[in-house]
Coordinates of C-alpha atoms in Angstrom, one line a residue:
M179 CA 123.6 113.9 91.8
S180 CA 121.8 111.5 89.4
F181 CA 119.6 111.1 86.4
N182 CA 115.9 111.3 87.1
L183 CA 115.3 107.5 87.4
R184 CA 112.4 105.5 87.9
S185 CA 112.0 101.6 88.9
V186 CA 111.1 99.2 85.9
D187 CA 107.8 97.2 86.1
T188 CA 108.2 93.8 87.6
V189 CA 105.9 90.7 87.3
E190 CA 106.6 87.1 87.9
S191 CA 105.0 85.9 84.7
I192 CA 102.7 87.8 81.9
S193 CA 100.4 86.8 78.8
R194 CA 101.3 87.3 75.5
E195 CA 98.6 89.9 75.2
D196 CA 99.7 91.7 78.1
F197 CA 103.3 91.7 77.3
K198 CA 102.5 93.0 73.5
K199 CA 100.0 95.8 74.6
N200 CA 101.9 97.3 77.6
Y201 CA 105.6 96.6 76.9
L202 CA 106.5 95.4 73.3
D203 CA 104.2 98.1 71.4
K204 CA 105.0 100.9 73.9
K205 CA 108.8 99.9 73.7
K206 CA 108.8 100.0 77.4
P207 CA 111.0 97.7 79.6
L208 CA 110.0 94.9 82.0
I209 CA 111.5 92.3 84.5
I210 CA 110.2 89.2 84.5
K211 CA 111.4 87.3 87.6
G212 CA 109.8 83.9 86.7
L213 CA 110.6 83.6 82.9
T214 CA 113.5 81.1 83.8
N215 CA 111.6 79.1 86.5
D216 CA 111.6 75.9 84.0
W217 CA 115.1 76.6 82.6
P218 CA 117.5 74.0 83.5
A219 CA 119.9 76.9 83.6
K220 CA 118.5 78.3 86.4
E221 CA 119.6 75.4 88.5
K222 CA 122.6 74.1 86.6
W223 CA 124.5 77.3 85.5
S224 CA 127.6 78.6 87.7
T225 CA 131.0 79.5 87.1
E226 CA 132.2 76.2 88.8
Y227 CA 129.9 74.3 86.2
F228 CA 131.3 76.4 83.2
K229 CA 134.8 75.7 84.5
E230 CA 134.1 72.1 84.5
I231 CA 132.7 71.9 81.0
A232 CA 134.5 74.7 79.1
G233 CA 137.4 75.9 81.4
D234 CA 140.1 75.3 78.6
I235 CA 138.8 77.7 76.0
E236 CA 140.6 81.0 75.6
V237 CA 138.6 83.7 75.8
K238 CA 139.3 87.4 74.9
L239 CA 138.8 90.2 77.7
V240 CA 138.1 94.0 78.1
D241 CA 137.9 96.5 80.7
N242 CA 136.7 99.6 81.8
S243 CA 138.9 101.5 79.7
K244 CA 137.9 104.4 77.3
A245 CA 137.8 102.9 73.7
D246 CA 140.8 103.5 71.8
P247 CA 139.9 105.7 68.5
S248 CA 142.0 103.6 66.4
K249 CA 140.4 100.3 67.3
V250 CA 137.0 98.9 66.9
I251 CA 134.8 99.3 70.1
N252 CA 135.1 96.3 72.7
A253 CA 138.8 95.5 71.2
S254 CA 140.0 92.8 73.6
I255 CA 143.2 93.9 76.0
A256 CA 144.3 90.4 77.1
T257 CA 143.2 86.7 76.7
M258 CA 142.9 84.0 79.2
K259 CA 141.8 80.5 79.8
F260 CA 138.1 80.6 80.4
G261 CA 138.5 78.5 83.8
D262 CA 141.0 81.0 84.9
Y263 CA 138.8 83.9 84.4
L264 CA 136.1 82.4 86.1
D265 CA 138.3 81.8 89.0
L266 CA 139.4 85.1 89.1
I267 CA 135.8 87.1 89.2
K268 CA 134.8 84.7 92.1
R269 CA 138.0 85.3 94.0
E270 CA 138.5 89.1 93.9
P271 CA 137.2 92.4 92.2
T272 CA 138.4 92.9 88.6
Q273 CA 137.2 95.2 85.8
L274 CA 137.8 92.3 83.2
R275 CA 134.8 91.3 81.3
I276 CA 134.1 88.9 78.5
F277 CA 131.8 90.6 75.8
F278 CA 129.4 89.0 73.5
F279 CA 130.6 85.4 73.9
N280 CA 128.8 82.4 72.0
L281 CA 129.7 79.9 74.4
F282 CA 126.9 77.6 72.7
K283 CA 129.2 77.3 69.7
H284 CA 131.7 75.6 71.7
R285 CA 129.5 73.8 73.8
P286 CA 126.2 73.2 71.8
E287 CA 124.5 71.0 74.6
L288 CA 124.0 74.3 76.5
V289 CA 121.2 75.1 74.1
N290 CA 119.2 72.3 75.9
D291 CA 119.4 74.3 79.2
V292 CA 117.5 77.5 77.8
K293 CA 113.9 77.9 76.7
V294 CA 113.5 80.8 74.1
P295 CA 110.2 82.9 75.2
K296 CA 108.5 82.3 71.9
E297 CA 105.1 82.2 73.8
L298 CA 105.8 86.1 74.4
M299 CA 106.8 87.2 70.8
G300 CA 108.3 85.8 67.7
G301 CA 111.6 87.0 65.7
F302 CA 114.1 85.5 68.1
I303 CA 117.7 85.0 66.5
E304 CA 118.3 81.5 67.7
S305 CA 121.7 81.3 66.2
M306 CA 123.0 84.2 68.2
P307 CA 122.5 83.8 72.1
A308 CA 125.4 86.2 73.4
M309 CA 126.9 85.5 76.9
F310 CA 128.4 88.3 79.1
F311 CA 130.7 87.7 81.9
G312 CA 132.3 90.5 84.5
G313 CA 134.0 90.8 87.7
S314 CA 132.6 93.1 90.5
K315 CA 134.4 96.2 89.0
A316 CA 133.4 95.7 85.4
I317 CA 131.1 98.2 83.6
T318 CA 129.6 98.3 80.4
F319 CA 129.4 101.6 78.5
L320 CA 126.8 103.1 77.9
H321 CA 125.1 102.4 74.4
Y322 CA 122.4 100.9 72.4
D323 CA 122.8 97.5 70.1
I324 CA 123.9 98.4 66.8
D325 CA 121.5 96.0 65.1
L326 CA 118.5 97.4 67.1
P327 CA 116.8 94.1 68.3
H328 CA 114.5 93.6 71.1
L329 CA 116.8 91.9 74.0
F330 CA 115.7 89.4 76.9
H331 CA 118.8 89.9 79.1
T332 CA 119.1 87.2 82.1
H333 CA 121.3 87.4 84.9
F334 CA 123.1 84.5 86.7
G335 CA 125.4 84.0 89.8
G336 CA 125.0 87.2 91.5
R337 CA 123.6 91.0 91.1
K338 CA 123.9 93.5 88.4
H339 CA 123.1 97.2 88.5
I340 CA 121.5 98.5 85.2
I341 CA 120.5 102.2 84.2
L342 CA 118.4 102.4 80.9
F343 CA 117.3 105.4 78.8
D344 CA 114.6 105.6 75.8
N345 CA 116.4 106.3 72.6
K346 CA 114.5 109.8 72.5
W347 CA 117.4 110.9 74.9
K348 CA 120.1 110.0 72.5
K349 CA 121.6 113.6 71.7
R350 CA 121.2 114.9 75.4
L351 CA 123.3 111.7 76.4
Y352 CA 126.2 112.9 74.3
C353 CA 126.1 110.2 71.8
I354 CA 129.1 109.9 69.5
P355 CA 128.3 110.9 66.2
N356 CA 128.3 107.9 63.8
T357 CA 128.3 105.6 66.7
T358 CA 125.7 104.0 69.0
Y359 CA 127.5 104.7 72.0
A360 CA 127.9 107.8 74.6
L361 CA 130.7 109.9 75.5
E362 CA 132.9 107.8 77.9
D363 CA 134.0 110.9 80.0
Y364 CA 131.0 110.9 82.3
D365 CA 129.9 108.5 85.4
V366 CA 126.4 107.4 84.3
A367 CA 125.9 106.3 88.0
N368 CA 126.9 109.8 89.3
P369 CA 126.9 112.4 86.3
D370 CA 128.5 115.7 86.6
F371 CA 125.9 118.1 85.4
E372 CA 128.2 121.0 85.7
K373 CA 130.6 119.6 83.3
F374 CA 127.7 117.8 81.1
P375 CA 124.6 120.1 81.3
A376 CA 122.7 118.4 78.8
L377 CA 122.4 115.3 81.1
K378 CA 120.5 117.2 83.6
G379 CA 116.9 116.5 83.6
V380 CA 117.3 113.3 81.3
E381 CA 114.9 110.6 82.5
G382 CA 115.4 106.7 82.8
Y383 CA 115.1 103.7 84.4
E384 CA 117.1 101.9 87.3
V385 CA 117.2 97.8 87.6
F386 CA 118.7 95.6 89.9
L387 CA 118.8 91.9 88.6
E388 CA 119.4 88.8 90.7
H389 CA 120.1 85.3 89.9
G390 CA 117.4 84.0 87.3
D391 CA 115.9 87.4 86.6
T392 CA 115.0 88.6 82.9
L393 CA 115.2 92.3 81.7
F394 CA 113.5 92.9 78.6
M395 CA 114.7 95.6 76.8
P396 CA 113.0 96.9 73.5
T397 CA 114.6 98.0 70.3
G398 CA 117.0 100.9 70.6
M399 CA 117.0 101.2 74.2
W400 CA 120.3 102.5 75.6
H401 CA 121.8 100.5 78.6
W402 CA 124.6 100.8 81.0
M403 CA 125.8 97.9 83.3
R404 CA 127.7 97.3 86.4
Y405 CA 128.5 94.0 88.1
I406 CA 128.0 94.2 91.8
D407 CA 129.1 90.5 92.1
G408 CA 131.3 88.5 89.8
S409 CA 128.6 87.1 87.7
F410 CA 127.2 86.7 84.1
S411 CA 124.4 87.1 81.6
L412 CA 122.7 85.7 78.7
T413 CA 121.0 87.8 76.2
L414 CA 118.5 86.6 73.7
R415 CA 117.8 88.9 70.7
A416 CA 114.6 89.2 68.6
W417 CA 114.0 91.3 65.4
D418 CA 110.9 93.6 65.5
A419 CA 108.2 92.7 63.4
S420 CA 107.9 96.0 61.6
W421 CA 109.7 96.2 58.0
S422 CA 110.8 99.8 58.9
R423 CA 112.5 98.5 61.6
K424 CA 114.4 95.9 60.1
I425 CA 115.3 98.5 57.2
A426 CA 116.6 100.6 60.2
S427 CA 118.7 97.7 61.6
V428 CA 120.6 97.3 58.3
W429 CA 121.1 101.1 57.9
S430 CA 122.6 101.0 61.6
L431 CA 124.8 98.3 60.9
F432 CA 126.1 100.1 57.6
M433 CA 126.5 103.4 59.1
H434 CA 127.7 102.8 62.3
G435 CA 129.5 99.8 61.6
A436 CA 131.2 99.9 58.2
V437 CA 131.5 103.2 57.6
D438 CA 132.4 104.3 61.1
S439 CA 135.0 101.7 61.1
G440 CA 136.6 102.9 57.8
I441 CA 136.7 106.5 58.7
K442 CA 138.2 105.5 62.0
V443 CA 141.2 103.6 60.1
V444 CA 141.9 106.6 58.0
F445 CA 141.7 109.5 60.2
R446 CA 142.3 108.0 63.9
E447 CA 142.7 110.4 66.5
R448 CA 141.8 113.5 64.7
Y449 CA 138.3 111.8 64.1
A450 CA 138.1 110.8 67.6
V451 CA 138.7 114.5 68.7
W452 CA 136.2 116.1 66.1
R453 CA 133.4 113.7 66.9
E454 CA 133.6 114.3 70.7
K455 CA 133.7 117.9 70.4
L456 CA 130.4 117.6 67.7
A457 CA 128.6 115.4 70.7
F458 CA 128.9 118.3 73.0
K459 CA 127.7 120.5 70.3
I460 CA 124.7 118.4 69.3
A461 CA 123.9 117.8 73.3
E462 CA 124.0 121.6 74.1
K463 CA 121.7 122.2 71.1
E464 CA 119.2 119.8 72.0
L465 CA 119.2 121.0 75.5
K466 CA 118.3 124.3 74.3
K467 CA 115.5 123.0 72.3
D468 CA 114.0 121.1 75.1
L469 CA 114.2 123.9 77.6
R470 CA 112.3 126.2 74.7
K471 CA 109.7 123.5 74.7
A472 CA 109.3 123.4 78.4
S473 CA 109.0 127.2 78.9

């Protein structure tokens, strides 16, 4: 059993006009295989290289466990020397991953290995290059980014499996109220439609990235990721040009960040149980509405 998934358009390169007309304006994902052809990172970056230049840095680790309702999302479960972690993900399968790691802060010279694709669009947040590392059992839960940027997600050192959904499916995906992530009780790669009936009929995209491939994910796009090999990714973020989307970003940061965190601290487990029940009710209501439209 699976969602109704289709492939993502793939190009070697693309003009600014074509990208804007067919992908940015339509909020449609795209794989650009040749974007990194002139990046020094494509040849230089490896686990061995990072171990050599930054192996002594202490890093925080997360795993596939369901989020603790009393803690912030992606709270770390352990720390490890970066070099030891890199050895681990190349040596054996593990769920451990590093989330939103700004390696550039520790090694600023790495910025010279990347070329921000300003020829495709503006608005890049160059102060926030984020890196993500994972072992071959690591999974990133289904979510969309809280600040609503456009994302250019480039993978290195192995393969990655990604499933995407347009934001219009938010309620059917059992989005937890006041958050930007879905209920973690179903397997995105193999959903149980009997237990989670609102998922049946949801349409999405399926992507497999290899070394050097870049995936463009437009603002608000839901994504779930599985590391097939111990490997790593770089995400470049860019603001949408419209003021309405910028305002929506600020509102999302306030409501899904500050407000949700405050309520979580006060009510803890009761809040978690309440909003998971509400996620089911909202999903079922949305499913009934969609079925009426289709009939």
